[in-house]
């Protein structure tokens, strides 16, 4: 696959990933995609296989299974995709608000996303 084709696929993947809403932002009525939230740490494409590394907002995030299922389902729906692997970044790599896009931070307004492991924050 040419570098241009790989870049096109990566762009397509990022678009699809951003249609999946972070459960905690959705719970407060301000749904933000996984890319906007800065939860997607890495994406790689090898032919028809996709690997996604996720960095949840909290190391003991209760939604890991939800992330994995939603990512596999969404990316598995791409016509060229044969296999999706979802990994989670080690807990020693912490998420913070600087990973969010400016648009996502603006959407949340002054409300700070606190990494407590639940959606009540």
GROMACS .gro file of N, CA and C in nm:
model
  363
    1UNK      N    1   0.084  -0.117   0.000
    1UNK     CA    2   0.000   0.000   0.000
    1UNK      C    3   0.089   0.124   0.000
    2UNK      N    4   0.055   0.219  -0.082
    2UNK     CA    5   0.134   0.342  -0.091
    2UNK      C    6   0.114   0.426   0.034
    3UNK      N    7   0.211   0.512   0.066
    3UNK     CA    8   0.196   0.601   0.181
    3UNK      C    9   0.070   0.689   0.171
    4UNK      N   10   0.037   0.733   0.051
    4UNK     CA   11  -0.082   0.816   0.033
    4UNK      C   12  -0.209   0.736   0.064
    5UNK      N   13  -0.212   0.611   0.021
    5UNK     CA   14  -0.329   0.527   0.049
    5UNK      C   15  -0.341   0.500   0.199
    6UNK      N   16  -0.227   0.474   0.264
    6UNK     CA   17  -0.228   0.451   0.409
    6UNK      C   18  -0.275   0.575   0.483
    7UNK      N   19  -0.231   0.692   0.439
    7UNK     CA   20  -0.275   0.817   0.501
    7UNK      C   21  -0.426   0.836   0.484
    8UNK      N   22  -0.477   0.802   0.366
    8UNK     CA   23  -0.620   0.812   0.340
    8UNK      C   24  -0.700   0.719   0.431
    9UNK      N   25  -0.650   0.599   0.450
    9UNK     CA   26  -0.717   0.504   0.538
    9UNK      C   27  -0.712   0.553   0.683
   10UNK      N   28  -0.597   0.605   0.723
   10UNK     CA   29  -0.584   0.655   0.861
   10UNK      C   30  -0.681   0.770   0.884
   11UNK      N   31  -0.693   0.859   0.787
   11UNK     CA   32  -0.788   0.970   0.799
   11UNK      C   33  -0.931   0.917   0.811
   12UNK      N   34  -0.965   0.817   0.731
   12UNK     CA   35  -1.097   0.756   0.737
   12UNK      C   36  -1.122   0.693   0.874
   13UNK      N   37  -1.022   0.625   0.927
   13UNK     CA   38  -1.032   0.563   1.059
   13UNK      C   39  -1.055   0.668   1.166
   14UNK      N   40  -0.978   0.776   1.163
   14UNK     CA   41  -0.993   0.881   1.264
   14UNK      C   42  -1.132   0.943   1.257
   15UNK      N   43  -1.184   0.959   1.137
   15UNK     CA   44  -1.320   1.013   1.123
   15UNK      C   45  -1.421   0.918   1.188
   16UNK      N   46  -1.409   0.790   1.160
   16UNK     CA   47  -1.501   0.691   1.218
   16UNK      C   48  -1.488   0.689   1.370
   17UNK      N   49  -1.365   0.691   1.421
   17UNK     CA   50  -1.345   0.689   1.566
   17UNK      C   51  -1.407   0.811   1.633
   18UNK      N   52  -1.407   0.924   1.565
   18UNK     CA   53  -1.464   1.044   1.625
   18UNK      C   54  -1.616   1.044   1.624
   19UNK      N   55  -1.678   0.948   1.554
   19UNK     CA   56  -1.824   0.935   1.559
   19UNK      C   57  -1.868   0.853   1.680
   20UNK      N   58  -1.772   0.790   1.747
   20UNK     CA   59  -1.800   0.715   1.869
   20UNK      C   60  -1.787   0.812   1.986
   21UNK      N   61  -1.893   0.828   2.062
   21UNK     CA   62  -1.892   0.925   2.171
   21UNK      C   63  -1.834   0.866   2.300
   22UNK      N   64  -1.756   0.949   2.366
   22UNK     CA   65  -1.707   0.916   2.499
   22UNK      C   66  -1.827   0.904   2.592
   23UNK      N   67  -1.843   0.793   2.664
   23UNK     CA   68  -1.962   0.774   2.748
   23UNK      C   69  -1.980   0.881   2.856
   24UNK      N   70  -1.871   0.930   2.913
   24UNK     CA   71  -1.885   1.029   3.020
   24UNK      C   72  -1.929   1.165   2.966
   25UNK      N   73  -1.877   1.205   2.852
   25UNK     CA   74  -1.921   1.333   2.795
   25UNK      C   75  -2.067   1.321   2.751
   26UNK      N   76  -2.106   1.205   2.700
   26UNK     CA   77  -2.246   1.184   2.662
   26UNK      C   78  -2.336   1.188   2.785
   27UNK      N   79  -2.288   1.137   2.897
   27UNK     CA   80  -2.368   1.133   3.020
   27UNK      C   81  -2.400   1.273   3.073
   28UNK      N   82  -2.315   1.370   3.044
   28UNK     CA   83  -2.342   1.507   3.089
   28UNK      C   84  -2.411   1.589   2.981
   29UNK      N   85  -2.453   1.521   2.873
   29UNK     CA   86  -2.528   1.588   2.768
   29UNK      C   87  -2.443   1.665   2.668
   30UNK      N   88  -2.313   1.638   2.666
   30UNK     CA   89  -2.223   1.705   2.573
   30UNK      C   90  -2.135   1.601   2.505
   31UNK      N   91  -2.195   1.517   2.419
   31UNK     CA   92  -2.120   1.406   2.359
   31UNK      C   93  -2.003   1.454   2.272
   32UNK      N   94  -1.888   1.397   2.300
   32UNK     CA   95  -1.765   1.429   2.227
   32UNK      C   96  -1.706   1.298   2.177
   33UNK      N   97  -1.659   1.298   2.054
   33UNK     CA   98  -1.599   1.179   1.995
   33UNK      C   99  -1.468   1.142   2.062
   34UNK      N  100  -1.428   1.017   2.042
   34UNK     CA  101  -1.306   0.967   2.104
   34UNK      C  102  -1.182   1.043   2.060
   35UNK      N  103  -1.179   1.086   1.935
   35UNK     CA  104  -1.063   1.163   1.887
   35UNK      C  105  -1.062   1.300   1.953
   36UNK      N  106  -1.177   1.366   1.956
   36UNK     CA  107  -1.188   1.498   2.018
   36UNK      C  108  -1.150   1.495   2.164
   37UNK      N  109  -1.184   1.387   2.233
   37UNK     CA  110  -1.151   1.374   2.375
   37UNK      C  111  -1.004   1.342   2.397
   38UNK      N  112  -0.932   1.306   2.292
   38UNK     CA  113  -0.791   1.271   2.308
   38UNK      C  114  -0.771   1.132   2.365
   39UNK      N  115  -0.871   1.049   2.351
   39UNK     CA  116  -0.867   0.913   2.405
   39UNK      C  117  -0.794   0.817   2.310
   40UNK      N  118  -0.792   0.850   2.182
   40UNK     CA  119  -0.721   0.766   2.085
   40UNK      C  120  -0.573   0.803   2.089
   41UNK      N  121  -0.492   0.709   2.132
   41UNK     CA  122  -0.349   0.735   2.149
   41UNK      C  123  -0.269   0.703   2.023
   42UNK      N  124  -0.310   0.598   1.952
   42UNK     CA  125  -0.236   0.559   1.832
   42UNK      C  126  -0.325   0.476   1.741
   43UNK      N  127  -0.303   0.491   1.612
   43UNK     CA  128  -0.372   0.411   1.511
   43UNK      C  129  -0.269   0.366   1.410
   44UNK      N  130  -0.271   0.237   1.377
   44UNK     CA  131  -0.184   0.189   1.271
   44UNK      C  132  -0.265   0.102   1.176
   45UNK      N  133  -0.224   0.106   1.050
   45UNK     CA  134  -0.292   0.031   0.945
   45UNK      C  135  -0.188  -0.055   0.875
   46UNK      N  136  -0.217  -0.182   0.862
   46UNK     CA  137  -0.132  -0.274   0.787
   46UNK      C  138  -0.223  -0.350   0.691
   47UNK      N  139  -0.232  -0.299   0.569
   47UNK     CA  140  -0.320  -0.361   0.471
   47UNK      C  141  -0.465  -0.348   0.512
   48UNK      N  142  -0.527  -0.462   0.543
   48UNK     CA  143  -0.668  -0.461   0.583
   48UNK      C  144  -0.686  -0.483   0.733
   49UNK      N  145  -0.579  -0.458   0.809
   49UNK     CA  146  -0.584  -0.473   0.954
   49UNK      C  147  -0.560  -0.339   1.022
   50UNK      N  148  -0.639  -0.311   1.124
   50UNK     CA  149  -0.630  -0.185   1.198
   50UNK      C  150  -0.597  -0.217   1.343
   51UNK      N  151  -0.505  -0.140   1.399
   51UNK     CA  152  -0.472  -0.150   1.541
   51UNK      C  153  -0.494  -0.012   1.603
   52UNK      N  154  -0.569  -0.009   1.712
   52UNK     CA  155  -0.600   0.116   1.781
   52UNK      C  156  -0.554   0.104   1.926
   53UNK      N  157  -0.482   0.204   1.974
   53UNK     CA  158  -0.443   0.210   2.114
   53UNK      C  159  -0.523   0.321   2.180
   54UNK      N  160  -0.589   0.286   2.289
   54UNK     CA  161  -0.679   0.376   2.361
   54UNK      C  162  -0.614   0.417   2.493
   55UNK      N  163  -0.626   0.545   2.526
   55UNK     CA  164  -0.581   0.597   2.656
   55UNK      C  165  -0.703   0.653   2.727
   56UNK      N  166  -0.768   0.572   2.811
   56UNK     CA  167  -0.887   0.621   2.881
   56UNK      C  168  -0.853   0.740   2.971
   57UNK      N  169  -0.956   0.815   3.007
   57UNK     CA  170  -0.935   0.932   3.091
   57UNK      C  171  -0.898   0.895   3.234
   58UNK      N  172  -0.917   0.770   3.269
   58UNK     CA  173  -0.885   0.723   3.404
   58UNK      C  174  -0.831   0.580   3.392
   59UNK      N  175  -0.721   0.548   3.461
   59UNK     CA  176  -0.661   0.415   3.446
   59UNK      C  177  -0.756   0.299   3.471
   60UNK      N  178  -0.848   0.313   3.565
   60UNK     CA  179  -0.942   0.205   3.596
   60UNK      C  180  -1.079   0.231   3.535
   61UNK      N  181  -1.081   0.295   3.420
   61UNK     CA  182  -1.205   0.330   3.351
   61UNK      C  183  -1.298   0.209   3.341
   62UNK      N  184  -1.422   0.232   3.378
   62UNK     CA  185  -1.522   0.125   3.375
   62UNK      C  186  -1.573   0.096   3.235
   63UNK      N  187  -1.538   0.182   3.139
   63UNK     CA  188  -1.592   0.170   3.004
   63UNK      C  189  -1.496   0.107   2.904
   64UNK      N  190  -1.390   0.043   2.949
   64UNK     CA  191  -1.294  -0.020   2.857
   64UNK      C  192  -1.363  -0.117   2.762
   65UNK      N  193  -1.450  -0.200   2.814
   65UNK     CA  194  -1.522  -0.296   2.730
   65UNK      C  195  -1.612  -0.227   2.629
   66UNK      N  196  -1.673  -0.116   2.671
   66UNK     CA  197  -1.758  -0.039   2.580
   66UNK      C  198  -1.674   0.021   2.469
   67UNK      N  199  -1.560   0.080   2.506
   67UNK     CA  200  -1.470   0.135   2.404
   67UNK      C  201  -1.431   0.027   2.303
   68UNK      N  202  -1.386  -0.086   2.356
   68UNK     CA  203  -1.339  -0.194   2.269
   68UNK      C  204  -1.449  -0.241   2.174
   69UNK      N  205  -1.567  -0.266   2.229
   69UNK     CA  206  -1.679  -0.314   2.147
   69UNK      C  207  -1.719  -0.212   2.041
   70UNK      N  208  -1.732  -0.085   2.080
   70UNK     CA  209  -1.773   0.018   1.985
   70UNK      C  210  -1.670   0.042   1.876
   71UNK      N  211  -1.542   0.039   1.912
   71UNK     CA  212  -1.436   0.058   1.813
   71UNK      C  213  -1.433  -0.059   1.715
   72UNK      N  214  -1.438  -0.181   1.767
   72UNK     CA  215  -1.436  -0.298   1.679
   72UNK      C  216  -1.556  -0.298   1.584
   73UNK      N  217  -1.672  -0.264   1.635
   73UNK     CA  218  -1.793  -0.262   1.552
   73UNK      C  219  -1.785  -0.153   1.445
   74UNK      N  220  -1.746  -0.032   1.485
   74UNK     CA  221  -1.742   0.079   1.390
   74UNK      C  222  -1.636   0.058   1.282
   75UNK      N  223  -1.515   0.022   1.322
   75UNK     CA  224  -1.408   0.005   1.224
   75UNK      C  225  -1.425  -0.124   1.145
   76UNK      N  226  -1.482  -0.225   1.207
   76UNK     CA  227  -1.509  -0.350   1.137
   76UNK      C  228  -1.610  -0.332   1.025
   77UNK      N  229  -1.686  -0.223   1.029
   77UNK     CA  230  -1.782  -0.193   0.924
   77UNK      C  231  -1.722  -0.129   0.801
   78UNK      N  232  -1.594  -0.092   0.808
   78UNK     CA  233  -1.528  -0.038   0.689
   78UNK      C  234  -1.514  -0.151   0.587
   79UNK      N  235  -1.549  -0.127   0.462
   79UNK     CA  236  -1.551  -0.235   0.363
   79UNK      C  237  -1.415  -0.302   0.340
   80UNK      N  238  -1.308  -0.232   0.365
   80UNK     CA  239  -1.176  -0.287   0.338
   80UNK      C  240  -1.113  -0.351   0.462
   81UNK      N  241  -1.176  -0.338   0.579
   81UNK     CA  242  -1.116  -0.385   0.704
   81UNK      C  243  -1.150  -0.532   0.729
   82UNK      N  244  -1.047  -0.611   0.755
   82UNK     CA  245  -1.064  -0.753   0.785
   82UNK      C  246  -1.054  -0.781   0.934
   83UNK      N  247  -0.972  -0.702   1.007
   83UNK     CA  248  -0.949  -0.729   1.149
   83UNK      C  249  -0.917  -0.599   1.224
   84UNK      N  250  -0.972  -0.586   1.345
   84UNK     CA  251  -0.946  -0.471   1.431
   84UNK      C  252  -0.891  -0.521   1.564
   85UNK      N  253  -0.781  -0.462   1.607
   85UNK     CA  254  -0.724  -0.491   1.738
   85UNK      C  255  -0.731  -0.364   1.822
   86UNK      N  256  -0.784  -0.375   1.942
   86UNK     CA  257  -0.791  -0.261   2.034
   86UNK      C  258  -0.704  -0.293   2.154
   87UNK      N  259  -0.614  -0.201   2.184
   87UNK     CA  260  -0.526  -0.215   2.301
   87UNK      C  261  -0.549  -0.094   2.391
   88UNK      N  262  -0.512  -0.108   2.517
   88UNK     CA  263  -0.523   0.003   2.611
   88UNK      C  264  -0.384   0.039   2.660
   89UNK      N  265  -0.357   0.166   2.662
   89UNK     CA  266  -0.227   0.217   2.705
   89UNK      C  267  -0.207   0.187   2.853
   90UNK      N  268  -0.085   0.164   2.891
   90UNK     CA  269  -0.052   0.134   3.030
   90UNK      C  270  -0.093   0.250   3.120
   91UNK      N  271  -0.127   0.216   3.243
   91UNK     CA  272  -0.176   0.316   3.338
   91UNK      C  273  -0.073   0.423   3.370
   92UNK      N  274   0.054   0.398   3.340
   92UNK     CA  275   0.156   0.499   3.371
   92UNK      C  276   0.156   0.615   3.271
   93UNK      N  277   0.075   0.606   3.168
   93UNK     CA  278   0.059   0.716   3.074
   93UNK      C  279  -0.076   0.781   3.101
   94UNK      N  280  -0.075   0.891   3.171
   94UNK     CA  281  -0.200   0.954   3.212
   94UNK      C  282  -0.261   1.044   3.107
   95UNK      N  283  -0.393   1.044   3.103
   95UNK     CA  284  -0.470   1.134   3.017
   95UNK      C  285  -0.491   1.263   3.094
   96UNK      N  286  -0.488   1.375   3.022
   96UNK     CA  287  -0.530   1.502   3.080
   96UNK      C  288  -0.595   1.586   2.971
   97UNK      N  289  -0.654   1.697   3.010
   97UNK     CA  290  -0.733   1.779   2.918
   97UNK      C  291  -0.652   1.835   2.801
   98UNK      N  292  -0.522   1.840   2.812
   98UNK     CA  293  -0.442   1.893   2.701
   98UNK      C  294  -0.449   1.802   2.579
   99UNK      N  295  -0.494   1.680   2.597
   99UNK     CA  296  -0.508   1.586   2.484
   99UNK      C  297  -0.633   1.615   2.402
  100UNK      N  298  -0.727   1.689   2.459
  100UNK     CA  299  -0.852   1.720   2.390
  100UNK      C  300  -0.828   1.823   2.280
  101UNK      N  301  -0.913   1.818   2.177
  101UNK     CA  302  -0.907   1.921   2.074
  101UNK      C  303  -0.963   2.051   2.131
  102UNK      N  304  -0.922   2.165   2.076
  102UNK     CA  305  -0.979   2.292   2.123
  102UNK      C  306  -1.132   2.294   2.113
  103UNK      N  307  -1.185   2.232   2.009
  103UNK     CA  308  -1.331   2.228   1.991
  103UNK      C  309  -1.398   2.149   2.105
  104UNK      N  310  -1.336   2.040   2.145
  104UNK     CA  311  -1.393   1.959   2.253
  104UNK      C  312  -1.388   2.035   2.385
  105UNK      N  313  -1.277   2.103   2.411
  105UNK     CA  314  -1.268   2.183   2.534
  105UNK      C  315  -1.372   2.293   2.534
  106UNK      N  316  -1.392   2.357   2.419
  106UNK     CA  317  -1.493   2.463   2.409
  106UNK      C  318  -1.633   2.406   2.431
  107UNK      N  319  -1.659   2.288   2.378
  107UNK     CA  320  -1.791   2.226   2.394
  107UNK      C  321  -1.821   2.198   2.541
  108UNK      N  322  -1.720   2.161   2.617
  108UNK     CA  323  -1.740   2.136   2.759
  108UNK      C  324  -1.748   2.265   2.839
  109UNK      N  325  -1.708   2.376   2.777
  109UNK     CA  326  -1.711   2.504   2.847
  109UNK      C  327  -1.612   2.504   2.961
  110UNK      N  328  -1.653   2.560   3.070
  110UNK     CA  329  -1.563   2.571   3.185
  110UNK      C  330  -1.563   2.444   3.269
  111UNK      N  331  -1.650   2.353   3.236
  111UNK     CA  332  -1.658   2.228   3.313
  111UNK      C  333  -1.532   2.146   3.288
  112UNK      N  334  -1.464   2.113   3.392
  112UNK     CA  335  -1.340   2.036   3.382
  112UNK      C  336  -1.373   1.887   3.387
  113UNK      N  337  -1.313   1.812   3.298
  113UNK     CA  338  -1.329   1.667   3.298
  113UNK      C  339  -1.235   1.611   3.404
  114UNK      N  340  -1.290   1.557   3.509
  114UNK     CA  341  -1.210   1.505   3.618
  114UNK      C  342  -1.202   1.353   3.604
  115UNK      N  343  -1.082   1.302   3.610
  115UNK     CA  344  -1.061   1.158   3.594
  115UNK      C  345  -1.089   1.085   3.724
  116UNK      N  346  -1.215   1.052   3.747
  116UNK     CA  347  -1.253   0.981   3.869
  116UNK      C  348  -1.292   0.838   3.842
  117UNK      N  349  -1.308   0.804   3.715
  117UNK     CA  350  -1.346   0.668   3.681
  117UNK      C  351  -1.495   0.649   3.665
  118UNK      N  352  -1.571   0.753   3.691
  118UNK     CA  353  -1.715   0.743   3.668
  118UNK      C  354  -1.762   0.869   3.596
  119UNK      N  355  -1.887   0.870   3.561
  119UNK     CA  356  -1.940   0.982   3.483
  119UNK      C  357  -2.003   1.090   3.569
  120UNK      N  358  -1.994   1.079   3.698
  120UNK     CA  359  -2.058   1.176   3.786
  120UNK      C  360  -1.974   1.300   3.808
  121UNK      N  361  -1.850   1.298   3.761
  121UNK     CA  362  -1.758   1.410   3.785
  121UNK      C  363  -1.802   1.536   3.714
   0.00000   0.00000   0.00000
